[in-house]
XYZ file of C-alpha atoms in Angstrom:
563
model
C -4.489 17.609 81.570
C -4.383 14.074 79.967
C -7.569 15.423 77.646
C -4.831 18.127 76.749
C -1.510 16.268 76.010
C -4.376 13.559 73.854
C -5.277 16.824 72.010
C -1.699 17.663 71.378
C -0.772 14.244 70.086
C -3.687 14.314 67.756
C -2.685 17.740 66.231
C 1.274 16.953 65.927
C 0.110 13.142 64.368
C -2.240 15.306 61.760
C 0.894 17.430 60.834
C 3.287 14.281 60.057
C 0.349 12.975 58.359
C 0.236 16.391 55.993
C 4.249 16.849 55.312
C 4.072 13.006 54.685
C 1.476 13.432 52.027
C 3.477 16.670 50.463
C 6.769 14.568 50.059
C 5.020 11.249 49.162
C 2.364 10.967 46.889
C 0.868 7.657 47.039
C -3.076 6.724 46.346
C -4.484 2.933 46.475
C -6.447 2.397 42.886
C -9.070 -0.313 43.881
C -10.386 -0.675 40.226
C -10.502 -3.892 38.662
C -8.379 -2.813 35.434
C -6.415 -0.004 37.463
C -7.997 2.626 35.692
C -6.463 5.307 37.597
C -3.115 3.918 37.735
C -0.145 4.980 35.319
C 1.262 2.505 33.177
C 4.756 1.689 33.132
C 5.250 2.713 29.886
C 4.129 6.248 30.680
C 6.227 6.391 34.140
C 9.584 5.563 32.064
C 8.826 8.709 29.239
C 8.183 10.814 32.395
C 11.502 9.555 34.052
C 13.779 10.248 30.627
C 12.016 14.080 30.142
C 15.111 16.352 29.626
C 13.133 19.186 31.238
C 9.982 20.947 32.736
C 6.737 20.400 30.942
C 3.957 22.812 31.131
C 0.630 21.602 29.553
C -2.267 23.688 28.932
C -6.113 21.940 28.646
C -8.963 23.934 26.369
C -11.627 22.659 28.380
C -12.713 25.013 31.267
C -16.303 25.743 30.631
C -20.037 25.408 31.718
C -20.296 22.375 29.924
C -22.799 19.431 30.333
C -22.270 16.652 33.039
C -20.379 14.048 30.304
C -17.776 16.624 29.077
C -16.954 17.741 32.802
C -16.908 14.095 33.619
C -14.376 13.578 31.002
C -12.553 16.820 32.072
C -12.290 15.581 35.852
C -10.473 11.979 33.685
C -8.206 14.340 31.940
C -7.514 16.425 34.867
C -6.691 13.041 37.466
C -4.643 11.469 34.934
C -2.226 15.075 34.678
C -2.146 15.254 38.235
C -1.198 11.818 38.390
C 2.180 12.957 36.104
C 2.453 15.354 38.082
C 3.081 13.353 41.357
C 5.760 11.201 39.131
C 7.622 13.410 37.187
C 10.817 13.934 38.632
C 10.917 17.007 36.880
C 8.736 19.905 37.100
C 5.362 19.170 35.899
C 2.543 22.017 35.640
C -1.037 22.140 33.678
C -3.841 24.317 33.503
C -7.240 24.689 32.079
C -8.366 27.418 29.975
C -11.557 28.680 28.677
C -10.934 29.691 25.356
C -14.175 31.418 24.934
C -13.111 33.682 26.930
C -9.642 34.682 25.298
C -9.916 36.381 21.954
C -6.519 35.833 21.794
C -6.544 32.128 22.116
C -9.602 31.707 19.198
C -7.486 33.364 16.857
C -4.270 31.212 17.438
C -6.696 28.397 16.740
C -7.814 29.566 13.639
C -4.795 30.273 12.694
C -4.060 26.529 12.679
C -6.965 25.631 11.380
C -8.629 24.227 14.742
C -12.250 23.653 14.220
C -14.755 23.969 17.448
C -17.203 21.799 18.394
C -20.737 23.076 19.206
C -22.663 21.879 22.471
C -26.198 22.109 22.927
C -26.559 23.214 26.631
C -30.113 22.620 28.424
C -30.274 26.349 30.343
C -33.964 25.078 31.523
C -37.007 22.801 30.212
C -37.363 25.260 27.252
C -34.475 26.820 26.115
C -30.896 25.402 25.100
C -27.839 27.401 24.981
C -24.992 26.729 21.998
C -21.634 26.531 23.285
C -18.561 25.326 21.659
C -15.892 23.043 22.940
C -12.293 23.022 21.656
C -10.974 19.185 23.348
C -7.382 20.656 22.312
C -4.198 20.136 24.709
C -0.686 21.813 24.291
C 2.626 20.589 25.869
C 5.258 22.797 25.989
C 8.790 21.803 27.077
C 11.762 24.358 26.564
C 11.212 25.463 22.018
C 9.004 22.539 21.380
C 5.081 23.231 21.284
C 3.144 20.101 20.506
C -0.832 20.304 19.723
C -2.308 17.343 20.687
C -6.471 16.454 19.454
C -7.960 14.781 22.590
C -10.945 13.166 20.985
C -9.822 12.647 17.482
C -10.803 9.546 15.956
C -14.148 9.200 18.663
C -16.103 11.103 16.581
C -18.540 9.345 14.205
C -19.724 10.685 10.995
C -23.177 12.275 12.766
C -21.486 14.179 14.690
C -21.461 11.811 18.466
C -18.484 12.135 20.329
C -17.795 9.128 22.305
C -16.034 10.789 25.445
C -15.914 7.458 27.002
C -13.708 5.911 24.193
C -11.710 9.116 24.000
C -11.339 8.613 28.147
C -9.631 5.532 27.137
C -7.152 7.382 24.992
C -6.113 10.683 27.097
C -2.995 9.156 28.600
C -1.721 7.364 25.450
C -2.411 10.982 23.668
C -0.057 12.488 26.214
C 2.644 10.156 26.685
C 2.994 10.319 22.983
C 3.964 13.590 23.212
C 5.942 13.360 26.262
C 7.827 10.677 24.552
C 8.597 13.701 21.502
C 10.068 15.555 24.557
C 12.192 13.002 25.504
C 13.338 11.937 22.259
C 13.985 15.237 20.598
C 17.245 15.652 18.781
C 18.055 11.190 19.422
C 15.176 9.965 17.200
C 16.057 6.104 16.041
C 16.595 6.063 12.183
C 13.790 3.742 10.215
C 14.896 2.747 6.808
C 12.402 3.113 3.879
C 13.668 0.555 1.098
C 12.977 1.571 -2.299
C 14.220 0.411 -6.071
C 11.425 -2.377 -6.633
C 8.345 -0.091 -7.292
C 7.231 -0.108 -3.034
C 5.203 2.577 -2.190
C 6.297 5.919 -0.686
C 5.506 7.355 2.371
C 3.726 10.322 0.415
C 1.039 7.945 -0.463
C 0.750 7.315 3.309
C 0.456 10.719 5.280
C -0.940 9.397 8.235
C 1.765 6.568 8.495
C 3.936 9.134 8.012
C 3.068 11.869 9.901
C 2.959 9.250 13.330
C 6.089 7.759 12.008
C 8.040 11.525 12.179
C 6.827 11.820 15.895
C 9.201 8.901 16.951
C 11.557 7.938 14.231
C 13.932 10.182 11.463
C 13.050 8.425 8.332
C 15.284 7.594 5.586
C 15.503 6.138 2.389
C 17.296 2.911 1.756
C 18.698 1.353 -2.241
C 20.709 -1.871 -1.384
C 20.756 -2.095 -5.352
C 23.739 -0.658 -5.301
C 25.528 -2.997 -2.487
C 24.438 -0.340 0.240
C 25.438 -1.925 3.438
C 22.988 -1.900 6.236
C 24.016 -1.113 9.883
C 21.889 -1.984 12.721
C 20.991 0.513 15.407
C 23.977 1.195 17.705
C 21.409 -0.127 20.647
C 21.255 -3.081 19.367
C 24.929 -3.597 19.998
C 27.398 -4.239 23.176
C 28.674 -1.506 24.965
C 32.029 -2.412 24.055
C 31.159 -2.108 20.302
C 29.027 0.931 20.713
C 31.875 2.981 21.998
C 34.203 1.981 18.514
C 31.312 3.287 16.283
C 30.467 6.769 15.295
C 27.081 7.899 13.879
C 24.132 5.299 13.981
C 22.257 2.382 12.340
C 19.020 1.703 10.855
C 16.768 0.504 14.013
C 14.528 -1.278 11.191
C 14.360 -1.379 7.657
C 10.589 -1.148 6.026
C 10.060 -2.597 2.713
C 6.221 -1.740 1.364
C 4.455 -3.560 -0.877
C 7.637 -3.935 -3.681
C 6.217 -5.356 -7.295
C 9.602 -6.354 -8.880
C 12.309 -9.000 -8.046
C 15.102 -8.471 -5.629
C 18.855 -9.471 -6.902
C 20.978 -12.063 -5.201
C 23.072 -8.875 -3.932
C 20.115 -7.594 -2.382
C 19.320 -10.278 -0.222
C 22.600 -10.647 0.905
C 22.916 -7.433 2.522
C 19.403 -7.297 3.805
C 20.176 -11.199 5.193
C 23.274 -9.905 6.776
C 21.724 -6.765 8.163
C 19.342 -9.031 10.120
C 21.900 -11.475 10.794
C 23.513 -8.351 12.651
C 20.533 -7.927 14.980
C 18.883 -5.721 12.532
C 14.930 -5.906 11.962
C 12.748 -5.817 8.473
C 9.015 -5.472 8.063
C 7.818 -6.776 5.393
C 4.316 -5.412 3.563
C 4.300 -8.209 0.639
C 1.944 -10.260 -1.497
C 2.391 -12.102 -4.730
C -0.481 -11.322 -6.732
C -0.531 -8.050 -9.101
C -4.026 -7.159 -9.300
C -5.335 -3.609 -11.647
C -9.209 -3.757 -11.204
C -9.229 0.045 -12.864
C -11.033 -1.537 -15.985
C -13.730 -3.792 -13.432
C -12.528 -7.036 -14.353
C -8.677 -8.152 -14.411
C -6.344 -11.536 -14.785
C -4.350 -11.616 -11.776
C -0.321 -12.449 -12.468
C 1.918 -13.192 -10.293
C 4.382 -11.156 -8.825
C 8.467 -12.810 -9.244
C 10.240 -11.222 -6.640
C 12.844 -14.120 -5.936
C 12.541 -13.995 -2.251
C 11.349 -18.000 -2.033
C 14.645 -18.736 -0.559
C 15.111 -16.419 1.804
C 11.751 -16.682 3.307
C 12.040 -20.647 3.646
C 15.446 -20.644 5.954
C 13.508 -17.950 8.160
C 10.945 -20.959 8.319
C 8.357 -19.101 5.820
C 6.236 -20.891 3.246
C 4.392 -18.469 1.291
C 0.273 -19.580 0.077
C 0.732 -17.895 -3.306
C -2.790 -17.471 -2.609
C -5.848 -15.105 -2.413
C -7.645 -14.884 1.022
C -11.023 -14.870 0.156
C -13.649 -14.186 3.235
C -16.939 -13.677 4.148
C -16.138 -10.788 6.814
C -14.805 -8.234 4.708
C -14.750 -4.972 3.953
C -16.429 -2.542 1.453
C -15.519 -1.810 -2.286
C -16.243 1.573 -3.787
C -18.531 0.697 -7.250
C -20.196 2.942 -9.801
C -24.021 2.288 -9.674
C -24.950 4.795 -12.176
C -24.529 8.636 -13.610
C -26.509 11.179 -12.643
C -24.316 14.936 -12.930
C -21.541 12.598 -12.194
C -21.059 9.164 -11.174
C -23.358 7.861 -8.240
C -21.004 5.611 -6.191
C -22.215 2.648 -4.070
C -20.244 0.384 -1.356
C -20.298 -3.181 -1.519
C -19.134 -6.143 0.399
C -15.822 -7.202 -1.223
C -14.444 -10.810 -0.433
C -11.138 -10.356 -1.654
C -11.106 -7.174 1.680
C -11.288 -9.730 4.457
C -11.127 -8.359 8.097
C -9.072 -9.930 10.288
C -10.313 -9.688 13.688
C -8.989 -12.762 15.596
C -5.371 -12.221 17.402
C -3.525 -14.630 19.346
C -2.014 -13.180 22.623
C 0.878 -10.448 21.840
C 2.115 -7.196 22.726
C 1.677 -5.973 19.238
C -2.070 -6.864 19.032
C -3.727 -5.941 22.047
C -6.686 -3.917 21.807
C -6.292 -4.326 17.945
C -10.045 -4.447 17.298
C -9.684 -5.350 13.445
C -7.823 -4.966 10.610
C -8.141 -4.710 6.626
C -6.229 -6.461 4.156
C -6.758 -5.738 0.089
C -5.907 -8.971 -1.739
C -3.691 -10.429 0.389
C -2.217 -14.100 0.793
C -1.340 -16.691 4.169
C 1.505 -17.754 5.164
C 2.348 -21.002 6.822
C 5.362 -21.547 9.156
C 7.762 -24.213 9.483
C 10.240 -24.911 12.339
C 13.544 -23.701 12.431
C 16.164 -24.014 15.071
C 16.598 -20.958 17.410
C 13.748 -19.385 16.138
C 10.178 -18.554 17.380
C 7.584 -18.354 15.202
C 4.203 -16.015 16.406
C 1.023 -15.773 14.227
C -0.414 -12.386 14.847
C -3.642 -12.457 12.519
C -5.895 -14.594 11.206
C -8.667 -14.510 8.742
C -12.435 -15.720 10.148
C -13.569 -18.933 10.244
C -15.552 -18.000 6.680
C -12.535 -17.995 4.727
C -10.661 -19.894 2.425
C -7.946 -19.492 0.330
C -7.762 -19.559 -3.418
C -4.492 -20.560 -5.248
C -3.622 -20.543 -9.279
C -4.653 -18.217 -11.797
C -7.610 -16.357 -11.212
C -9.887 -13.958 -13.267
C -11.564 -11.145 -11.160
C -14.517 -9.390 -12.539
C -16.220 -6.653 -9.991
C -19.594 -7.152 -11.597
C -19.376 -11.133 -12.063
C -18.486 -11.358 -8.114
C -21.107 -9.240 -6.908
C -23.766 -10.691 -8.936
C -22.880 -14.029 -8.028
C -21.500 -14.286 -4.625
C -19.825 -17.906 -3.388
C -22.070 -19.964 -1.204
C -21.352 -19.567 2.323
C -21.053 -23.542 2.955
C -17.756 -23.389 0.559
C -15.761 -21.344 3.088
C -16.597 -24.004 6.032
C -14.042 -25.591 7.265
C -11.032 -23.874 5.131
C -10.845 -20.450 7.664
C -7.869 -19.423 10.060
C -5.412 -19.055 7.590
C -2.556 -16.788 8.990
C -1.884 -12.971 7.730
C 0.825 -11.794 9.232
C 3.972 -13.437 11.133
C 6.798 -12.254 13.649
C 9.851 -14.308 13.792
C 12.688 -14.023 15.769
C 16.162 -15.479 17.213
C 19.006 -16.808 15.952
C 18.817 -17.028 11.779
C 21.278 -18.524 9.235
C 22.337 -17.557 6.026
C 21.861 -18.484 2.717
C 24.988 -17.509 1.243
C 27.105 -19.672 3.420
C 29.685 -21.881 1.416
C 29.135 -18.990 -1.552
C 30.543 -16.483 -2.950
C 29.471 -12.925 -2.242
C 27.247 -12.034 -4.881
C 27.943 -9.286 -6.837
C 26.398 -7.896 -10.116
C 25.820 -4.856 -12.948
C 24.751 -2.514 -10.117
C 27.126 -3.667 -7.387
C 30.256 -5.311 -9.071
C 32.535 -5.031 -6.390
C 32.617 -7.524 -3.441
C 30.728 -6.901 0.018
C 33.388 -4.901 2.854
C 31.956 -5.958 5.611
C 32.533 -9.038 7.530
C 30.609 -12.199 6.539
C 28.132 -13.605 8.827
C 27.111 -17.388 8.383
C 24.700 -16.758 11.164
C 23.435 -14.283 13.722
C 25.694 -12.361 15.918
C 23.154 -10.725 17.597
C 19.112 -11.950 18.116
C 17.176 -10.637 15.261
C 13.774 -9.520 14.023
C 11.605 -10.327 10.912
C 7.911 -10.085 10.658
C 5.357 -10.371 7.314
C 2.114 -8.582 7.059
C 0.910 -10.497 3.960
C -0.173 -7.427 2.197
C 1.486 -4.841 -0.048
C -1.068 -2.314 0.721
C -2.010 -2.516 3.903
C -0.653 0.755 4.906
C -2.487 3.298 2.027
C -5.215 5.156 3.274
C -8.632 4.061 2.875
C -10.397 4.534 -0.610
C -13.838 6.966 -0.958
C -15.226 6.703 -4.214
C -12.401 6.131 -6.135
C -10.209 8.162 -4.122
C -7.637 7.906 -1.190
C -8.932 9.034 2.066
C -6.427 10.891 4.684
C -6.796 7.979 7.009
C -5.758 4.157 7.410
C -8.839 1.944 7.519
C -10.055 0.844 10.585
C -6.898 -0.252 12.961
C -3.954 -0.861 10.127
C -2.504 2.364 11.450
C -2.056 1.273 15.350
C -1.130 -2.191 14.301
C 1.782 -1.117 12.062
C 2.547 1.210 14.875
C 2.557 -1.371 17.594
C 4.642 -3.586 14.742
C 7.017 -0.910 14.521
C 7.393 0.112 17.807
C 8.123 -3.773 18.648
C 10.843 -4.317 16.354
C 12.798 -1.061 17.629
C 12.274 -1.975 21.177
C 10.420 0.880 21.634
C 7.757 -0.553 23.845
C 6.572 2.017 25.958
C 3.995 3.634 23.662
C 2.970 0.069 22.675
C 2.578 -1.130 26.547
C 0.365 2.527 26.421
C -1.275 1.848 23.469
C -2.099 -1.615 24.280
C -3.525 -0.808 28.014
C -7.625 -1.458 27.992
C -9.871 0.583 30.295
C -13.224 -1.161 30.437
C -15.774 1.822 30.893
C -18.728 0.587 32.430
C -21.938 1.679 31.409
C -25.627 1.620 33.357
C -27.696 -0.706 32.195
C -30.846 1.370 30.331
C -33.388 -1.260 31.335
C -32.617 -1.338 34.473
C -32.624 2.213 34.885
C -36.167 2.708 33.072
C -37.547 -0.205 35.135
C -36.453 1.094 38.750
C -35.813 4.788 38.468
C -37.946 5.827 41.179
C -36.258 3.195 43.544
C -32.630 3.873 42.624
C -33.501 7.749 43.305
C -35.120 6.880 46.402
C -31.849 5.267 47.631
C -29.730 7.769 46.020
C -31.542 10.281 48.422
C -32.465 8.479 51.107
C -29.670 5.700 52.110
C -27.345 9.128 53.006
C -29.433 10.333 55.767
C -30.941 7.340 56.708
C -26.543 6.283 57.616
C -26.142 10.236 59.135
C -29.467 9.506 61.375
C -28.352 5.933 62.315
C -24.608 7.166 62.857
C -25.727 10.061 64.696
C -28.284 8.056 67.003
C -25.395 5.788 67.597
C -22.897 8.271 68.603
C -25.828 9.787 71.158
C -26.410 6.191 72.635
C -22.814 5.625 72.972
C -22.159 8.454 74.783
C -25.077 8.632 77.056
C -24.302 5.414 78.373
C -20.166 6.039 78.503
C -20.852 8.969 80.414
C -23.632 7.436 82.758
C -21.171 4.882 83.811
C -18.428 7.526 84.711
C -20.787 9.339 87.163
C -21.889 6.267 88.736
């Protein structure tokens, strides 16, 4: 009887156990890095989606062991949305090979597969093709999302354990269109000093129109600059219809700005507004192979010193650096050539910040420094800096493609001048200029400012300098623009961005590392037959011991109870 009621107990324990695990999900992540936990970032897009998701997965196939290991990553980290989302949640895997249907809707959009070489035996090898393609569907929006874009190199690899790394930042993203859809924060795009548009910057763009409605911004004519109703108290947010600029972008402007115009960009930060600036002083044309460089009067010198700014005026030039495109001859058409280019450093060393985390490196095309000076109630924060091969030239300067290259500086002349800083965030409290002035007014803007005067900041503001003009165009190919950003500009101006609305959940996503650890090779070579003698053996050499065990245990338990 007592063997029977222990029975019963075990059963009704197991079935508390099992409606436990239906209503709570929980599951203890003993990695290091917390590989298969969520970030918090991702857990707060899940919490604001409006509605049920549905995502489907093109990867259900007979594929080889590292494609169905990266399958099983994409497939934990789904259900793992699935066990938060407090709304419904569903995904599926599809072989597309097997659905005409499907093949066609991808070409259609242009969707390119990917062939596999499959072993079927020692002999023969099988061709497959793999389309790493997810959808996620949520009420009339349909978002196509790559999953290994930007992990494949130009042979034709596909590093699945980078693009592992990726999957759930791929995915939040575009959650996080889901949840924003239709309340989009507004980025301003200044223009009327020859910056560059977002046309010459697709790929800026095109992330930029995920997250942000983007419009264009002239303060010539005494445009006054609201800052995003967020930014503001509730009390005030209530009073206000419509809403502000979250930030204001100004990129890479070659003419001065007029005392009017930094007044109301001054008094839109002063507001608790936020500007990025993509700005350098030199004007450089190199179409000819040799140029004077001139400097660039863009009467900002004031401005930039209350914030606690002291422009270089200088060239960076450094011994890590990128790649020019050069002619090396004409054979049927020019024969182009890459070579190493001092005036492209590569800045790969970051100090500790949101915005720079897992920032590998980053390319700047004749860019400056920038030192910083202290100002009260604000907080300065370097966020690049050139290698310790650098230096940086000031005055005049006459650039010739062909004199460089053939006569490189020494090496021992950068010692000892490196670490100069590339780009600054600053923020706090700031001051004005204009205090104990008159408004400025002029021919474009003669009348006098109608809002309110600030002498200093209402609200905590935002400012931050990437010491190049052009460190958002795409990269160059033989004399032509590429449709990508080099190397990491594109998720650093993202994470920039993304900081100075506030919107840091993609950057908290984006900046999460997930250190994939490989075998050793050596190791492997040297002691394959032992590691596949444990492999095999240790399992039944524990079953035989356990089992033996059990036997031993029992015999003398049971001996015992008929003595």
């Amino acid at each position: 009887m007592r063997a029977f009621i222990n029975l019963l107990t075990i059963i009704a324990a197991l079935i508390l156990v099992y409606l436990l695990g239906q209503r709570y999900f929980f599951r203890i992540d003993l990695t290091e890095e917390k590989r298969y936990t969520l970030s918090a970032g991702t857990k707060d897009i899940l919490n604001k989606l409006p509605q049920s998701v549905y995502v489907t997965v093109y990867l259900e196939g007979d594929f080889p062991y590292p494609i169905l290991r990266y399958k099983r990553a994409v497939e934990t980290m789904l259900a793992e949305m699935r066990a938060i989302a407090p709304k419904p949640f569903n995904y599926t895997f599809v072989n597309p090979s097997k659905n005409p249907d499907v093949i066609r809707l991808f070409k259609e959009r242009g969707i390119q597969p990917i062939p596999i070489n499959v072993r079927v035996s020692q002999t023969e090898t099988r061709r497959q093709y793999m389309y790493p393609i997810a959808t996620v569907r949520s009420g009339q929006q349909d978002i196509w999302v790559d999953l290994i874009k930007g992990h494949v190199h130009p042979n034709g690899q596909i590093d699945l354990l980078e693009a592992e790394q990726e999957v759930e930042y791929k995915i939040a993203a575009a959650l996080r269109q889901i949840a924003i859809h239709g309340d989009k924060p507004i980025l301003g795009i200044l223009s009327g000093h020859g910056e560059y548009t977002l046309e010459q910057m697709p790929q800026l763009r095109a992330e930029l129109e995920k997250f942000y409605r983007l419009l264009p911004v002239r303060v010539k004519e005494g445009q006054s600059l609201a800052p995003a109703k967020s930014y503001l108290p509730e009390s005030l947010q209530k009073r206000l219809r419509g809403d502000g600029f979250a930030a204001v972008l100004i990129i890479g402007p070659d003419s001065g700005f007029t005392e009017r115009e930094k007044y109301e960009l001054e008094q839109y930060l002063l507001r608790g507004g936020r500007l990025l600036w993509l700005l350098d002083h030199h004007r450089i044309n190199l179409s000819q192979g040799s140029a004077l460089v001139s400097l660039r009067e863009l009467n900002l010198d004031d401005l930039f010193f209350r914030w606690g700014w002291r422009p270089g005026y200088d060239l960076v030039q450094d011994l890590s650096c990128g790649y020019i495109e050069v002619v090396r001859g004409f054979y049927e058409g020019p024969i182009w050539g890459a070579e190493k280019w001092i005036y492209y450093p590569i800045a790969y060393i970051f100090p500790p910040h949101p915005i720079t985390r897992t920032v590998d490196a980053v390319l700047y095309r004749y860019a400056g420094s920038v030192d910083t000076i202290g100002r009260p109630g604000l907080r300065h924060h370097i966020l690049a800096l050139s290698s310790p091969l650098s230096r940086s030239v000031k005055g005049t300067q006459f650039i010739s493609i062909d004199l460089t290259l053939k006569n490189p500086p020494k090496p021992e002349s950068f010692r000892g001048k490196g670490f100069r800083p590339m780009a600054v965030l600053t923020e706090g409290r700031f001051t004005s200029i204009f205090e104990d002035r008159e408004a400025p007014t002029d021919s474009f803007a003669p009348h006098p400012p109608t809002a309110q005067f600030l002498p200093a900041s209402g609200l905590p503001g935002k400012v931050l300098w990437i010491t190049d003009g052009e460190f958002a165009l795409p990269a160059e190919v033989q004399g032509r623009a590429a449709d990508y950003a080099p190397l990491d500009n594109l998720t650093f101006l993202l994470n920039c961005i993304d900081y100075l609305t506030g919107e840091s959940t993609l950057t908290q996503i984006r900046s999460r590392s997930v250190q994939v650890r490989r075998l050793a090779p050596d190791i492997l070579r040297r002691h394959s037959l032992l590691i596949q003698a444990i492999n095999l053996g240790a399992p039944l050499v524990v079953m035989v011991g356990f089992g033996v065990g059990l036997y031993l245990w029992r015999r003398r338990t049971y001996r015992r109870s008929l003595i």
